[in-house]
CSV table of C-alpha atoms in Angstrom, one decimal:
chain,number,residue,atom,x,y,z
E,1,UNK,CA,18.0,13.3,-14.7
E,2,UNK,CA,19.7,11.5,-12.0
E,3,UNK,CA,16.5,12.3,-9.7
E,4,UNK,CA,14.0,11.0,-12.2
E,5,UNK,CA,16.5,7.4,-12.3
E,6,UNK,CA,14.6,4.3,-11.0
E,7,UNK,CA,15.9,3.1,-7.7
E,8,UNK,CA,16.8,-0.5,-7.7
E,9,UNK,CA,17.0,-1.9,-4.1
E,10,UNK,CA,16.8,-4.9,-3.2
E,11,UNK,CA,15.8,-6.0,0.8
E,12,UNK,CA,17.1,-9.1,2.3
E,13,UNK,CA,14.3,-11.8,2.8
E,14,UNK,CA,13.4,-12.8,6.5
E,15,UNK,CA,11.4,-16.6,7.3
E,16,UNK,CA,12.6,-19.8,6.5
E,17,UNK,CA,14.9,-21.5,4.4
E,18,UNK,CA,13.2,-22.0,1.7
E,19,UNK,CA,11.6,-18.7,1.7
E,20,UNK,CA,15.1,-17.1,1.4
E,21,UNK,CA,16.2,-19.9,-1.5
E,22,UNK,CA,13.0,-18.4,-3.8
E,23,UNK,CA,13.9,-15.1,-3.0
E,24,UNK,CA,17.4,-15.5,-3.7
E,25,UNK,CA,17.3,-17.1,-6.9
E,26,UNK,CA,15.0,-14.6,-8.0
E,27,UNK,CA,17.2,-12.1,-7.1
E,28,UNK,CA,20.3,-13.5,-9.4
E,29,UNK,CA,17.9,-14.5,-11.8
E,30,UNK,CA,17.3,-10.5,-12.0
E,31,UNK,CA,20.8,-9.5,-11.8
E,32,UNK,CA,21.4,-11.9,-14.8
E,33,UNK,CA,18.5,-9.7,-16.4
E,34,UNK,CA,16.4,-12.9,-16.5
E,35,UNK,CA,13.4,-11.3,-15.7
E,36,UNK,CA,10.8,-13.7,-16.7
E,37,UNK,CA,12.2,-16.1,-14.2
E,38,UNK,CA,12.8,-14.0,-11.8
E,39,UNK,CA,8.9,-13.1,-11.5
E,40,UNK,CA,8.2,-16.9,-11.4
E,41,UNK,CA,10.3,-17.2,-8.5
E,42,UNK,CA,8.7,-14.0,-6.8
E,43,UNK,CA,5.2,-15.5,-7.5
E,44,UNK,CA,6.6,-18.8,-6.2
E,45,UNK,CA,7.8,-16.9,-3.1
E,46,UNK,CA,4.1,-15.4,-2.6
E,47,UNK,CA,2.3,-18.5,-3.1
E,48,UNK,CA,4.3,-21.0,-1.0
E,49,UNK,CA,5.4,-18.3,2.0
E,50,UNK,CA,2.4,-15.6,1.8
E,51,UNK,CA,2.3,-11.9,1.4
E,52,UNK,CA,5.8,-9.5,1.9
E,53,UNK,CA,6.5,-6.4,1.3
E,54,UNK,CA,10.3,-7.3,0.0
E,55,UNK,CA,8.9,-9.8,-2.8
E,56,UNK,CA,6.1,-7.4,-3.9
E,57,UNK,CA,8.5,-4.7,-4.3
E,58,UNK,CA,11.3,-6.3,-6.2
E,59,UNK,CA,8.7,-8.3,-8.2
E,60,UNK,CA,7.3,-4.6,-9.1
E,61,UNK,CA,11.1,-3.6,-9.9
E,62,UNK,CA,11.1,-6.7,-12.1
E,63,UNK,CA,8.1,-6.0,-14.3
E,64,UNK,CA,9.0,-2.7,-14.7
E,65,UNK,CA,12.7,-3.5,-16.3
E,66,UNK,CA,10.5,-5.9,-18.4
E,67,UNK,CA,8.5,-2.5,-19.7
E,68,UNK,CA,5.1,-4.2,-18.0
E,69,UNK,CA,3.9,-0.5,-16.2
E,70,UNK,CA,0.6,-2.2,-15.3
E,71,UNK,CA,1.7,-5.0,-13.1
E,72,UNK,CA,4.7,-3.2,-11.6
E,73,UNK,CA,2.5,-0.2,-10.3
E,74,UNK,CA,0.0,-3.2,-9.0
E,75,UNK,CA,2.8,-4.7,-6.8
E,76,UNK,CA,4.4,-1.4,-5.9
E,77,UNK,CA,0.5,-0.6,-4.9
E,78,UNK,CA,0.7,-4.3,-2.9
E,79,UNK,CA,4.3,-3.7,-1.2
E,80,UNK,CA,2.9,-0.3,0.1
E,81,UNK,CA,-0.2,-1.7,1.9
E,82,UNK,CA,2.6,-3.8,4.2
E,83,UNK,CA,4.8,-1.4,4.3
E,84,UNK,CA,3.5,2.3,4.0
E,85,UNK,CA,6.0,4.1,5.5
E,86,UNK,CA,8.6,2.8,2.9
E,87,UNK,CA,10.4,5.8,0.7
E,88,UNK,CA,11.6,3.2,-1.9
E,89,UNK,CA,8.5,2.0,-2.4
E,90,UNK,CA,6.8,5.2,-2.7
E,91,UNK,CA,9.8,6.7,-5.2
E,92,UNK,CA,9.4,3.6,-7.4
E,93,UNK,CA,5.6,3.5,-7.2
E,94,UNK,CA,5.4,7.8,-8.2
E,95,UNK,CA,8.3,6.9,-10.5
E,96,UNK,CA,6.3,3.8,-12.7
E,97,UNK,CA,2.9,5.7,-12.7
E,98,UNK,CA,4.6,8.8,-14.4
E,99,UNK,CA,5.1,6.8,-17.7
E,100,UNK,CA,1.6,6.1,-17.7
E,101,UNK,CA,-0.3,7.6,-20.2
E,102,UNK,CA,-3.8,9.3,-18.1
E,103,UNK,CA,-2.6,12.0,-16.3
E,104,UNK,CA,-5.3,12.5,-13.6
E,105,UNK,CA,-5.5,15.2,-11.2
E,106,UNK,CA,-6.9,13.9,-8.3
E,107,UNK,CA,-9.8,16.4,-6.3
E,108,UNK,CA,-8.3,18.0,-3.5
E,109,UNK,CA,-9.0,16.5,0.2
E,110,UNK,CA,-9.5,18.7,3.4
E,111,UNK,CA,-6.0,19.9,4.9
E,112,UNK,CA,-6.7,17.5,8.0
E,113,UNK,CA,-7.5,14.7,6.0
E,114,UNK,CA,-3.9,14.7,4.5
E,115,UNK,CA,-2.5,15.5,7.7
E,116,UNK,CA,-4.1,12.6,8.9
E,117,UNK,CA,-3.4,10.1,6.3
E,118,UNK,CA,0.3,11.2,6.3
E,119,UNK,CA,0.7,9.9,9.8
E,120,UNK,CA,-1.1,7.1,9.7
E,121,UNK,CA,1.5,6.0,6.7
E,122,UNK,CA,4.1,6.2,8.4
E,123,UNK,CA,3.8,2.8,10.0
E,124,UNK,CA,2.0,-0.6,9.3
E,125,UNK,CA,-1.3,-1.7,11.2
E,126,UNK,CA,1.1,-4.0,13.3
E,127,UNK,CA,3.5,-1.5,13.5
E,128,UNK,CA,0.9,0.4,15.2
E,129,UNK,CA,-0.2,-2.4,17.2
E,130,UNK,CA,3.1,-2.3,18.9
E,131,UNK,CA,3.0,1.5,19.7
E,132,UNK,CA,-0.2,1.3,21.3
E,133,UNK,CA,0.9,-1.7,23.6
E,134,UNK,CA,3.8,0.2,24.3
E,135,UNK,CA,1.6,3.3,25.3
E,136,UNK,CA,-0.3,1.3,27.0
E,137,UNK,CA,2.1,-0.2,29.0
E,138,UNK,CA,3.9,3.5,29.9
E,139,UNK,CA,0.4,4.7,30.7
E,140,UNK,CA,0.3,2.0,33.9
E,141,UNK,CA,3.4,2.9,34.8
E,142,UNK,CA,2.4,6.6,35.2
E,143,UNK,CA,-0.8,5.6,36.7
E,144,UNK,CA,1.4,3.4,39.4
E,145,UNK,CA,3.3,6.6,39.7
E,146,UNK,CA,0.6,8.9,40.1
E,147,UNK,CA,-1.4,6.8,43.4
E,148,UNK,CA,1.5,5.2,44.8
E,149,UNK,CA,4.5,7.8,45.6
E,150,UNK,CA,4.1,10.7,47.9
E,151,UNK,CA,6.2,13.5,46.3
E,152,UNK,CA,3.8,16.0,44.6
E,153,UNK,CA,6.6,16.0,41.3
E,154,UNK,CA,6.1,12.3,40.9
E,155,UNK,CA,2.1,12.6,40.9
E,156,UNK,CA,2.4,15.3,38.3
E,157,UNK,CA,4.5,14.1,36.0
E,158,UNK,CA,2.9,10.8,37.0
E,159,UNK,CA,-0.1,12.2,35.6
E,160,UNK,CA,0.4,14.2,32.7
E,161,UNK,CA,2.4,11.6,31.4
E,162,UNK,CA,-0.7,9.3,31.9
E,163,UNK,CA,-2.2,11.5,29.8
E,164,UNK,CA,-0.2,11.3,26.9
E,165,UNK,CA,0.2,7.9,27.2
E,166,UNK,CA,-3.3,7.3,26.9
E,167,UNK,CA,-3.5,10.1,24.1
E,168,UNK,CA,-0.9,8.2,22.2
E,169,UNK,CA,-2.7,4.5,22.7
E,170,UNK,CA,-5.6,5.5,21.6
E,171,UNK,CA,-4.6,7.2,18.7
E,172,UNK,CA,-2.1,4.2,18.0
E,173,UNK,CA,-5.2,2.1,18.0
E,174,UNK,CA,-7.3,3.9,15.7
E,175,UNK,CA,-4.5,4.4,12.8
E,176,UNK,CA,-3.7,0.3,13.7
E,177,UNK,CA,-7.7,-0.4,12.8
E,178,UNK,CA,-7.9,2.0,9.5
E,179,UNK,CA,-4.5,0.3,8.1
E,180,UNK,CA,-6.3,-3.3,9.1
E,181,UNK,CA,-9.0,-2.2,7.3
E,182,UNK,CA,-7.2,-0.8,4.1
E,183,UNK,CA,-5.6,-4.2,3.8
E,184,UNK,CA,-8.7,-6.2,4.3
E,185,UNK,CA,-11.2,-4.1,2.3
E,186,UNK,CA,-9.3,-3.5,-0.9
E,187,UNK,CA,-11.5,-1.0,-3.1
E,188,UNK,CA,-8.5,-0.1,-5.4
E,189,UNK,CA,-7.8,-1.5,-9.0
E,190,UNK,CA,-5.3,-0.8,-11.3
E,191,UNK,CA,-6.5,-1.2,-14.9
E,192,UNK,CA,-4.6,-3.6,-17.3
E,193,UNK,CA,-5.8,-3.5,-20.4
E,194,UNK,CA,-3.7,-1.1,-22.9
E,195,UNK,CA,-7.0,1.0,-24.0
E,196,UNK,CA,-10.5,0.5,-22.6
E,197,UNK,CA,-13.8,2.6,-22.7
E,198,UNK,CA,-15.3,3.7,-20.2
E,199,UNK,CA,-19.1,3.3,-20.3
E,200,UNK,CA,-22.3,4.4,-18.6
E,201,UNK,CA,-23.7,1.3,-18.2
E,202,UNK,CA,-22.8,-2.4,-17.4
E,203,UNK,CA,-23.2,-3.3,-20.7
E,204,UNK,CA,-21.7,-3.0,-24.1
E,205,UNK,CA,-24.2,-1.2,-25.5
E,206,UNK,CA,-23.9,1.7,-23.0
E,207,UNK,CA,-22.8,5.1,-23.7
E,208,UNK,CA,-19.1,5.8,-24.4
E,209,UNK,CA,-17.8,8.1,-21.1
E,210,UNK,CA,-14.1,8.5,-21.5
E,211,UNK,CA,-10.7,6.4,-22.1
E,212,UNK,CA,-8.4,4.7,-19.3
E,213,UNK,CA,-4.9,3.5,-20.0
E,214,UNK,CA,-2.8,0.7,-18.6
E,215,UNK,CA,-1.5,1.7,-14.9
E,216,UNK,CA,-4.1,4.2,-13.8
E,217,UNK,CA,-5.4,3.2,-10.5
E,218,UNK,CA,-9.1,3.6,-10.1
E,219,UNK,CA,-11.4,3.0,-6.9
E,220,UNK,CA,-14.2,-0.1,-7.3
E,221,UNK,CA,-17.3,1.3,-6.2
E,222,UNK,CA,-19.8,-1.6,-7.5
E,223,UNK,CA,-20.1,-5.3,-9.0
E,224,UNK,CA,-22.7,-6.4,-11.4
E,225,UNK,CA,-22.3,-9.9,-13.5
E,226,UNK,CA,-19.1,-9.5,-15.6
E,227,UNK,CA,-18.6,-5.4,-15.1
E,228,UNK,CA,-17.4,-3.2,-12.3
E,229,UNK,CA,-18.3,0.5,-11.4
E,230,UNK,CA,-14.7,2.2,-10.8
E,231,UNK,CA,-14.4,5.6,-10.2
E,232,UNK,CA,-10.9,8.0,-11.1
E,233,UNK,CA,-9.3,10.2,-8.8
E,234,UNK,CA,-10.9,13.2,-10.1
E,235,UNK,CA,-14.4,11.9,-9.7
E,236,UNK,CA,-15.0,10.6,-12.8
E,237,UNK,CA,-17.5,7.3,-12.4
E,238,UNK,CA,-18.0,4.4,-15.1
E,239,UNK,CA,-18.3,1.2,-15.6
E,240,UNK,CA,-15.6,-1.2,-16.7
E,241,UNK,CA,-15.0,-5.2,-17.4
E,242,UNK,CA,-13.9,-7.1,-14.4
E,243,UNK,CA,-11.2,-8.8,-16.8
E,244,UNK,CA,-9.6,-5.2,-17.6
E,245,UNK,CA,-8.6,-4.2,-14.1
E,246,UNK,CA,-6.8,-6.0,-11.3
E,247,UNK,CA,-7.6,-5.5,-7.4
E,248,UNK,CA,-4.5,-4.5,-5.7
């Protein structure tokens, strides 16, 4: 179905020169359908000019025309950290993790707790930054409004607006911090290898839990030596080899 289709975008690169000349000979190395050159230019890109949204997400668009599910749900996951409020990202990203084979139904949250989240995607931690100084500005403005003019109007609106101002800074603030701290705390994996078991233990010898696929993203909840505790989305906990996942 046209709906289910995988939507190929690609975003124009911003920074310097040689920024754009990586990007853009990946690019028509993809359109030529020479994929594994394209993701050696993407890498390049990421290595010599840092993190982006853009090369993440068309490096994820890559590996998934090369049938690699793992890696392009890991740079879909990547691209969304930087840029949460993207739709493309998102479609691709739902769009990749639905030819994965664990189908995991994650434990409902509170109703406020999605209500929350949902906001606070819809803009990056500097996006928020720069709603917050805005507010913040605005809210000095009504404050100037509110003690220095004489008409009773003015000081009303002066103040209520002062209000909201402040209501919206703060709250900018807060959803800024929690995206910082998504992006700096990274707790979420995606597993790479095609089959591994799950076990009880850190150790080989431990008891058999349950199977994980390539693709399904799992939370880190603990290190020891070579293994990792992950946990699924419906509250399943295990442990796993550090070699089989990948931290987004």
């Amino acid at each position: 179905m046209k709906s289910k289709l995988l939507s190929i975008l690609f975003i124009a690169s911003v920074g310097c020169l040689s920024a754009q000349t990586s990007v853009e000979q990946a690019n028509t190395a993809y359109t030529a359908k020479d994929y594994p050159k394209a993701v050696d230019l993407y890498q390049q890109s990421l290595q010599e000019n840092g993190i982006s949204a853009t090369v993440y997400y068309n490096l994820g668009n890559t590996y998934f025309r090369m049938n690699k599910i793992a890696p392009a749900i890991l740079n879909y996951e990547r691209a969304l950290l930087l840029d949460p409020g993207n739709k493309d990202i998102r479609h691709n990203l739902a769009f990749a993790q639905s030819k994965t084979v664990d189908k995991i139904e994650p434990i409902g949250e509170f109703f406020l707790t999605t209500a929350y989240n949902a906001v606070k995607n819809v803009y990056s931690a500097n996006q928020w930054s720069r709603i917050a100084i805005t507010c913040f500005i605005l809210f000095i403005a009504a404050l100037f409004s509110f003690f220095f003019t004489r008409k009773i109007l003015w000081k009303k609106m002066g103040f209520y607006a002062g209000l909201g101002f402040f209501a919206g800074c703060l709250l900018a603030n807060i959803f800024a911090y929690n995206q910082k701290k998504v992006l700096t705390h990274r707790n979420t994996s995606v597993i790479f290898a095609p089959t591994v078991t799950i076990k009880s233990t850190p150790d080989d010898s431990g008891t058999d839990l349950f199977i994980l696929h390539e693709g399904t993203t799992v939370e880190v909840t603990n290190h020891l030596g070579n293994w990792t505790e992950i946990e699924t989305a419906d509250g399943n906990v295990g442990w796993i080899k550090t070699s089989d996942i990948e931290i987004i």
